[in-house]
Amino acid sequence: MRTTIRTALAAFCFLSGLLLSGCDKSDTAPVQPSERLWTVSGKAYLAGSTDPIPGVVVKCAGLSTESGGDGSYEIRDVPGGTQALTAEKSGCDNYSRSIEVTSDTKHHIYLGFKSTNLSGRVTNAIDGPIKGAKVVMGSLVHYTDISGRYEFIGAPRGTDSLSILHSRYMEFKTAISLTAGEMEFDVILKRDSVFQVRVDASRYVDQAFPSQSWPRFPNYQFLYLRANGYDSAGVYRDGIERNILARFSFPAFMADERVSLLEADLQMCIAGPQLPFGIKTYAIIWIWSFTVTYNTQPSLGPLLFSGSIGDSSAAKFWTVLGTDGVKMLLAEYRAKGEIHGIEIKGGRVDPVAIYSSITTQNQSKITFKVRF
């Protein structure tokens, strides 16, 4: 009997132990946070605003997603605990935060655009700084100050168009790539300018009076052009040649190689109707004085112009030197700091009167069109 009772008690204790042990494991053991999975969600915004940003790649705990059109994102099955959340989008600063995930978590992301501080100066080769130039980059606008300087603070990075406008200058336009935090971009604007200068001096020399300085009067009105040839009776006449010498000065700024001569035209006015006749204009290779004579006229350089002038007009300006010839003289001026002038040959047997450089009307003139 005692043995049976002991055996029953032992069995009861064993079963009781098993039951107690099972209850402890299922009802009282704590669950570790890392063993639970949660959802992290929110929206991506432009920093400092409520503007949503689509296409942002959001990563957390090795999982990733992309924000939708309204900026919203959602990442499921994120383990609990401290997790790193990152966000990236081209053209924006990278985003990184540590978040505590202990339940489904809302976390909004604010991304700042990568930006550049762009500045520079707007100038002209001759005029110097340009004030009031309108500088446009995308939707940004700035006007240059008195020193020609402009500045854009916090411009979005990337490639954009840059244009500069001013009423006196040619428009400048280019594509610019903003890739660094600080950038300098200087611009030189160009402009076209048309202006006239007077012929400084003009004389003529006469083969019939080879040692005489002409004109003989201080306030002469006309220069005379004449050429050996056949008269109206068909008789050849020579020894009557008259040539015109003239000199002008280039403005000092045209010595600058950055100034481009686009067009030039030296004109003289014929004082009355003339049948058309041919002329040739040559460079002079040394300085001549006001007392020059036919015998002492300077040596000639290259031919600068050849053409025909004259018609039935009472008084009309005609080109005696064009762009190509003036460019040759400009090259001489830039090399030597001066030009020696020109000599015009041609005409008819009968003298052709041309207004001089000191007359009160129809003075010889030269027109320049330049770009700088």
Short mmCIF file of C-alpha atoms in Angstrom, two decimals:
data_model
loop_
_atom_site.label_atom_id
_atom_site.label_comp_id
_atom_site.label_asym_id
_atom_site.label_seq_id
_atom_site.Cartn_x
_atom_site.Cartn_y
_atom_site.Cartn_z
CA MET A 1 0.00 0.00 0.00
CA ARG A 2 2.73 2.57 0.92
CA THR A 3 4.62 1.76 -2.27
CA THR A 4 1.55 2.48 -4.35
CA ILE A 5 0.98 5.84 -2.62
CA ARG A 6 4.64 6.91 -3.16
CA THR A 7 4.40 6.04 -6.86
CA ALA A 8 1.20 8.04 -7.29
CA LEU A 9 2.70 11.11 -5.55
CA ALA A 10 5.81 10.99 -7.74
CA ALA A 11 3.71 10.86 -10.90
CA PHE A 12 1.59 13.78 -9.70
CA CYS A 13 4.66 15.90 -9.01
CA PHE A 14 6.14 15.16 -12.42
CA LEU A 15 2.97 16.09 -14.24
CA SER A 16 2.60 19.24 -12.14
CA GLY A 17 6.11 20.29 -13.05
CA LEU A 18 5.45 19.86 -16.74
CA LEU A 19 2.26 21.92 -16.53
CA LEU A 20 3.89 24.75 -14.58
CA SER A 21 6.82 24.88 -16.98
CA GLY A 22 4.53 25.17 -20.02
CA CYS A 23 2.57 28.06 -18.50
CA ASP A 24 5.70 30.10 -17.81
CA LYS A 25 6.89 29.95 -21.44
CA SER A 26 3.62 30.96 -23.10
CA ASP A 27 2.24 33.57 -20.73
CA THR A 28 5.12 35.40 -19.07
CA ALA A 29 8.17 35.46 -21.49
CA PRO A 30 8.64 39.05 -22.99
CA VAL A 31 8.58 39.50 -26.80
CA GLN A 32 11.73 41.30 -28.18
CA PRO A 33 11.01 44.37 -30.41
CA SER A 34 13.35 43.05 -33.10
CA GLU A 35 11.06 40.13 -33.56
CA ARG A 36 8.16 42.37 -34.71
CA LEU A 37 7.83 44.00 -38.19
CA TRP A 38 6.37 47.46 -38.70
CA THR A 39 5.50 49.95 -41.47
CA VAL A 40 7.39 53.23 -41.96
CA SER A 41 5.57 55.81 -44.11
CA GLY A 42 5.30 59.53 -44.76
CA LYS A 43 5.81 62.14 -47.44
CA ALA A 44 8.79 63.79 -49.13
CA TYR A 45 8.65 67.60 -49.29
CA LEU A 46 10.82 70.40 -50.61
CA ALA A 47 12.61 71.87 -47.62
CA GLY A 48 10.91 74.95 -46.23
CA SER A 49 7.65 74.30 -48.04
CA THR A 50 4.73 71.91 -48.40
CA ASP A 51 5.53 71.13 -52.04
CA PRO A 52 5.68 67.34 -52.48
CA ILE A 53 8.61 65.74 -54.29
CA PRO A 54 7.89 62.64 -56.39
CA GLY A 55 10.54 60.10 -57.37
CA VAL A 56 12.51 60.23 -54.12
CA VAL A 57 14.26 56.92 -53.37
CA VAL A 58 13.67 56.14 -49.68
CA LYS A 59 15.60 53.35 -47.91
CA CYS A 60 15.23 51.87 -44.43
CA ALA A 61 16.62 48.63 -42.94
CA GLY A 62 17.78 47.41 -46.34
CA LEU A 63 14.35 47.99 -47.88
CA SER A 64 13.56 50.72 -50.42
CA THR A 65 10.70 52.41 -52.24
CA GLU A 66 10.06 55.53 -54.32
CA SER A 67 7.77 58.43 -53.45
CA GLY A 68 4.66 58.86 -55.57
CA GLY A 69 3.24 61.89 -57.33
CA ASP A 70 2.01 63.35 -54.04
CA GLY A 71 5.37 62.70 -52.36
CA SER A 72 4.08 59.81 -50.25
CA TYR A 73 6.10 56.64 -49.55
CA GLU A 74 5.60 53.44 -47.55
CA ILE A 75 8.05 50.74 -46.48
CA ARG A 76 6.60 47.60 -44.90
CA ASP A 77 8.20 44.86 -42.76
CA VAL A 78 10.73 47.12 -41.08
CA PRO A 79 12.22 45.46 -37.98
CA GLY A 80 11.78 47.28 -34.71
CA GLY A 81 14.64 49.18 -33.13
CA THR A 82 16.92 51.99 -34.24
CA GLN A 83 16.99 52.14 -38.04
CA ALA A 84 18.76 54.39 -40.55
CA LEU A 85 16.42 56.09 -43.03
CA THR A 86 17.92 57.73 -46.14
CA ALA A 87 16.43 59.56 -49.12
CA GLU A 88 17.98 60.56 -52.46
CA LYS A 89 16.88 62.40 -55.56
CA SER A 90 18.93 63.85 -58.39
CA GLY A 91 19.46 67.58 -57.90
CA CYS A 92 18.71 67.42 -54.17
CA ASP A 93 20.87 67.16 -51.08
CA ASN A 94 21.04 63.65 -49.65
CA TYR A 95 18.91 62.99 -46.56
CA SER A 96 19.80 60.71 -43.62
CA ARG A 97 18.18 60.21 -40.19
CA SER A 98 18.12 57.63 -37.41
CA ILE A 99 14.56 56.70 -36.35
CA GLU A 100 13.20 54.58 -33.53
CA VAL A 101 10.78 51.97 -34.83
CA THR A 102 8.62 50.54 -32.05
CA SER A 103 5.34 50.58 -33.94
CA ASP A 104 4.03 51.73 -37.31
CA THR A 105 5.88 55.00 -37.79
CA LYS A 106 5.18 58.23 -39.68
CA HIS A 107 8.28 60.13 -40.80
CA HIS A 108 8.19 63.06 -43.24
CA ILE A 109 11.26 63.85 -45.30
CA TYR A 110 12.36 67.39 -46.23
CA LEU A 111 14.87 67.63 -49.08
CA GLY A 112 16.77 70.76 -50.05
CA PHE A 113 17.80 71.35 -53.65
CA LYS A 114 21.52 71.26 -54.33
CA SER A 115 22.29 74.90 -55.01
CA THR A 116 25.01 77.12 -56.43
CA ASN A 117 25.94 80.73 -55.76
CA LEU A 118 26.64 82.07 -59.26
CA SER A 119 28.18 85.49 -59.79
CA GLY A 120 30.21 87.37 -62.38
CA ARG A 121 30.77 90.64 -64.21
CA VAL A 122 29.31 91.92 -67.47
CA THR A 123 31.67 94.21 -69.38
CA ASN A 124 32.54 95.52 -72.81
CA ALA A 125 36.06 95.48 -74.25
CA ILE A 126 36.08 99.26 -74.75
CA ASP A 127 33.32 100.61 -72.52
CA GLY A 128 34.28 98.62 -69.42
CA PRO A 129 31.64 97.58 -66.81
CA ILE A 130 28.04 97.58 -68.03
CA LYS A 131 25.43 98.78 -65.56
CA GLY A 132 21.78 97.73 -65.83
CA ALA A 133 22.28 94.62 -67.97
CA LYS A 134 19.44 92.12 -67.47
CA VAL A 135 20.82 88.70 -66.52
CA VAL A 136 18.29 85.88 -66.87
CA MET A 137 18.88 82.29 -65.78
CA GLY A 138 15.78 80.11 -66.00
CA SER A 139 13.16 81.89 -63.90
CA LEU A 140 15.77 83.98 -62.04
CA VAL A 141 16.46 87.60 -63.02
CA HIS A 142 19.17 90.00 -61.85
CA TYR A 143 20.39 93.43 -63.04
CA THR A 144 24.06 94.35 -62.99
CA ASP A 145 25.24 97.07 -60.63
CA ILE A 146 27.56 99.99 -61.40
CA SER A 147 30.56 97.64 -61.49
CA GLY A 148 28.78 95.31 -63.92
CA ARG A 149 28.36 92.61 -61.27
CA TYR A 150 25.46 90.17 -60.93
CA GLU A 151 24.81 87.41 -58.37
CA PHE A 152 22.37 84.53 -57.98
CA ILE A 153 22.19 83.02 -54.48
CA GLY A 154 21.00 79.42 -54.08
CA ALA A 155 20.36 78.70 -57.75
CA PRO A 156 19.32 75.06 -58.37
CA ARG A 157 22.12 72.94 -59.73
CA GLY A 158 21.96 71.47 -63.19
CA THR A 159 22.08 72.84 -66.73
CA ASP A 160 20.13 75.97 -67.55
CA SER A 161 20.10 78.80 -70.09
CA LEU A 162 21.82 82.09 -69.27
CA SER A 163 21.04 85.20 -71.28
CA ILE A 164 22.15 88.81 -70.89
CA LEU A 165 20.34 91.74 -72.50
CA HIS A 166 21.05 95.44 -72.73
CA SER A 167 19.63 97.99 -75.17
CA ARG A 168 23.08 99.13 -76.34
CA TYR A 169 24.65 95.72 -76.77
CA MET A 170 24.15 92.48 -78.65
CA GLU A 171 22.27 89.77 -76.75
CA PHE A 172 24.41 87.05 -75.16
CA LYS A 173 22.99 83.56 -74.66
CA THR A 174 24.54 80.27 -73.61
CA ALA A 175 23.86 77.06 -71.70
CA ILE A 176 25.49 76.95 -68.29
CA SER A 177 26.06 73.94 -66.04
CA LEU A 178 25.93 74.60 -62.30
CA THR A 179 27.99 71.89 -60.62
CA ALA A 180 29.77 73.52 -57.68
CA GLY A 181 28.75 75.47 -54.61
CA GLU A 182 30.44 78.68 -55.77
CA MET A 183 30.90 79.63 -59.43
CA GLU A 184 32.11 82.71 -61.35
CA PHE A 185 31.01 83.40 -64.93
CA ASP A 186 32.10 86.65 -66.59
CA VAL A 187 30.60 87.83 -69.88
CA ILE A 188 31.87 90.34 -72.43
CA LEU A 189 29.03 91.91 -74.42
CA LYS A 190 29.64 93.25 -77.89
CA ARG A 191 28.02 96.06 -79.77
CA ASP A 192 28.07 97.52 -83.26
CA SER A 193 28.83 101.19 -83.63
CA VAL A 194 28.69 103.44 -86.69
CA PHE A 195 30.52 106.76 -86.71
CA GLN A 196 32.18 109.21 -89.04
CA VAL A 197 35.48 111.05 -89.01
CA ARG A 198 36.66 113.89 -91.19
CA VAL A 199 39.53 113.82 -93.61
CA ASP A 200 42.30 115.68 -91.79
CA ALA A 201 44.14 117.01 -94.81
CA SER A 202 43.79 117.04 -98.57
CA ARG A 203 45.90 118.51 -101.39
CA TYR A 204 46.40 117.94 -105.07
CA VAL A 205 49.53 117.96 -107.20
CA ASP A 206 49.73 119.12 -110.81
CA GLN A 207 52.03 117.63 -113.44
CA ALA A 208 51.79 120.81 -115.52
CA PHE A 209 53.38 122.70 -112.61
CA PRO A 210 55.62 120.00 -111.12
CA SER A 211 57.36 122.26 -108.61
CA GLN A 212 54.31 124.20 -107.49
CA SER A 213 52.32 123.44 -104.32
CA TRP A 214 48.58 123.31 -104.96
CA PRO A 215 46.08 124.70 -104.09
CA ARG A 216 47.74 128.07 -103.92
CA PHE A 217 45.10 129.73 -101.74
CA PRO A 218 44.57 129.00 -98.04
CA ASN A 219 40.76 128.73 -98.20
CA TYR A 220 40.49 126.57 -101.29
CA GLN A 221 37.14 124.94 -102.00
CA PHE A 222 38.06 122.32 -104.57
CA LEU A 223 40.62 119.66 -105.33
CA TYR A 224 41.19 118.68 -108.95
CA LEU A 225 41.53 115.27 -110.49
CA ARG A 226 42.75 114.84 -114.04
CA ALA A 227 44.32 112.14 -116.16
CA ASN A 228 46.32 112.02 -119.38
CA GLY A 229 44.20 110.79 -122.27
CA TYR A 230 42.26 111.69 -125.38
CA ASP A 231 40.29 114.90 -125.55
CA SER A 232 36.97 115.42 -127.32
CA ALA A 233 38.78 115.93 -130.63
CA GLY A 234 40.51 112.57 -130.29
CA VAL A 235 43.90 114.10 -129.60
CA TYR A 236 46.00 112.40 -126.92
CA ARG A 237 47.19 114.87 -124.33
CA ASP A 238 49.72 114.17 -121.59
CA GLY A 239 51.66 116.17 -119.05
CA ILE A 240 48.38 117.25 -117.41
CA GLU A 241 47.94 114.66 -114.65
CA ARG A 242 46.51 115.89 -111.36
CA ASN A 243 46.41 113.60 -108.33
CA ILE A 244 44.65 114.07 -104.98
CA LEU A 245 46.36 113.29 -101.67
CA ALA A 246 44.32 112.85 -98.48
CA ARG A 247 44.92 111.79 -94.92
CA PHE A 248 42.63 110.81 -92.03
CA SER A 249 43.14 109.51 -88.50
CA PHE A 250 41.70 106.39 -86.90
CA PRO A 251 40.14 106.89 -83.46
CA ALA A 252 42.58 105.69 -80.78
CA PHE A 253 40.34 102.84 -79.61
CA MET A 254 40.61 101.20 -83.04
CA ALA A 255 44.20 100.30 -82.22
CA ASP A 256 42.72 97.62 -79.96
CA GLU A 257 42.74 94.22 -81.70
CA ARG A 258 39.42 93.38 -80.03
CA VAL A 259 37.75 95.98 -82.26
CA SER A 260 36.58 94.43 -85.53
CA LEU A 261 36.11 96.64 -88.57
CA LEU A 262 32.93 95.47 -90.30
CA GLU A 263 32.49 98.14 -92.96
CA ALA A 264 34.22 101.35 -94.05
CA ASP A 265 33.62 103.88 -96.78
CA LEU A 266 35.63 106.99 -97.67
CA GLN A 267 33.58 109.32 -99.85
CA MET A 268 34.33 112.51 -101.74
CA CYS A 269 31.82 114.79 -103.41
CA ILE A 270 32.10 115.67 -107.12
CA ALA A 271 31.02 119.26 -107.73
CA GLY A 272 28.90 118.83 -110.84
CA PRO A 273 27.83 116.44 -113.61
CA GLN A 274 30.55 114.19 -115.00
CA LEU A 275 30.55 111.29 -117.39
CA PRO A 276 31.68 108.18 -115.51
CA PHE A 277 35.43 107.76 -115.22
CA GLY A 278 37.77 105.36 -113.50
CA ILE A 279 39.95 106.02 -110.47
CA LYS A 280 42.58 104.10 -108.52
CA THR A 281 43.39 104.76 -104.87
CA TYR A 282 46.82 103.83 -103.47
CA ALA A 283 48.37 103.79 -100.03
CA ILE A 284 51.12 106.33 -99.35
CA ILE A 285 54.20 104.95 -97.66
CA TRP A 286 55.53 108.09 -95.95
CA ILE A 287 54.19 111.28 -94.44
CA TRP A 288 53.71 114.21 -96.80
CA SER A 289 53.52 117.89 -95.93
CA PHE A 290 51.19 120.68 -97.02
CA THR A 291 53.86 121.98 -99.36
CA VAL A 292 53.95 118.76 -101.39
CA THR A 293 54.42 119.16 -105.16
CA TYR A 294 54.13 116.83 -108.12
CA ASN A 295 57.90 116.35 -108.08
CA THR A 296 57.98 115.72 -104.35
CA GLN A 297 54.84 113.61 -103.96
CA PRO A 298 55.37 110.55 -101.77
CA SER A 299 55.99 107.06 -103.07
CA LEU A 300 52.96 104.85 -103.50
CA GLY A 301 52.20 101.65 -101.67
CA PRO A 302 49.68 98.95 -102.58
CA LEU A 303 46.51 99.57 -104.59
CA LEU A 304 43.61 99.94 -102.15
CA PHE A 305 40.64 100.66 -104.42
CA SER A 306 39.69 100.65 -108.08
CA GLY A 307 36.33 101.76 -109.43
CA SER A 308 34.26 104.12 -111.54
CA ILE A 309 32.61 107.31 -110.33
CA GLY A 310 30.61 110.19 -111.84
CA ASP A 311 27.14 110.71 -113.32
CA SER A 312 24.77 113.53 -114.21
CA SER A 313 24.21 114.70 -110.62
CA ALA A 314 24.96 118.31 -109.74
CA ALA A 315 26.80 117.22 -106.58
CA LYS A 316 27.12 113.68 -105.29
CA PHE A 317 29.30 111.69 -102.89
CA TRP A 318 31.25 108.80 -104.35
CA THR A 319 33.25 106.04 -102.74
CA VAL A 320 36.98 106.39 -103.35
CA LEU A 321 38.07 103.85 -100.70
CA GLY A 322 36.11 100.82 -99.44
CA THR A 323 36.24 98.32 -96.60
CA ASP A 324 39.12 96.18 -97.86
CA GLY A 325 41.37 99.18 -98.41
CA VAL A 326 40.57 100.69 -95.02
CA LYS A 327 41.35 97.35 -93.37
CA MET A 328 44.82 97.46 -94.96
CA LEU A 329 45.36 100.96 -93.57
CA LEU A 330 44.05 99.84 -90.17
CA ALA A 331 46.63 97.07 -90.08
CA GLU A 332 49.30 99.71 -90.75
CA TYR A 333 47.92 101.90 -87.99
CA ARG A 334 47.96 99.04 -85.49
CA ALA A 335 51.51 98.13 -86.44
CA LYS A 336 52.98 101.65 -86.57
CA GLY A 337 50.57 103.90 -84.67
CA GLU A 338 49.85 106.07 -87.74
CA ILE A 339 48.88 105.98 -91.39
CA HIS A 340 50.44 108.00 -94.17
CA GLY A 341 47.31 108.59 -96.21
CA ILE A 342 46.12 107.83 -99.72
CA GLU A 343 46.63 109.12 -103.25
CA ILE A 344 43.86 109.08 -105.86
CA LYS A 345 44.71 108.86 -109.55
CA GLY A 346 42.41 108.95 -112.56
CA GLY A 347 39.72 111.14 -114.02
CA ARG A 348 39.36 112.69 -117.44
CA VAL A 349 41.36 115.06 -119.61
CA ASP A 350 39.14 117.87 -118.41
CA PRO A 351 39.66 118.63 -114.70
CA VAL A 352 37.14 117.13 -112.24
CA ALA A 353 36.41 119.36 -109.25
CA ILE A 354 36.02 117.59 -105.89
CA TYR A 355 35.12 119.36 -102.67
CA SER A 356 38.12 119.73 -100.36
CA SER A 357 38.45 118.86 -96.67
CA ILE A 358 38.19 122.49 -95.56
CA THR A 359 35.16 123.58 -97.56
CA THR A 360 32.06 124.57 -95.63
CA GLN A 361 29.91 122.04 -97.51
CA ASN A 362 30.19 118.53 -98.90
CA GLN A 363 33.39 117.77 -97.03
CA SER A 364 35.06 114.43 -97.57
CA LYS A 365 33.97 111.88 -94.97
CA ILE A 366 34.80 108.39 -93.87
CA THR A 367 32.25 106.13 -92.17
CA PHE A 368 33.21 103.19 -89.95
CA LYS A 369 31.05 100.35 -88.73
CA VAL A 370 32.84 98.46 -85.98
CA ARG A 371 32.09 95.72 -83.48
CA PHE A 372 33.64 95.50 -80.02
#
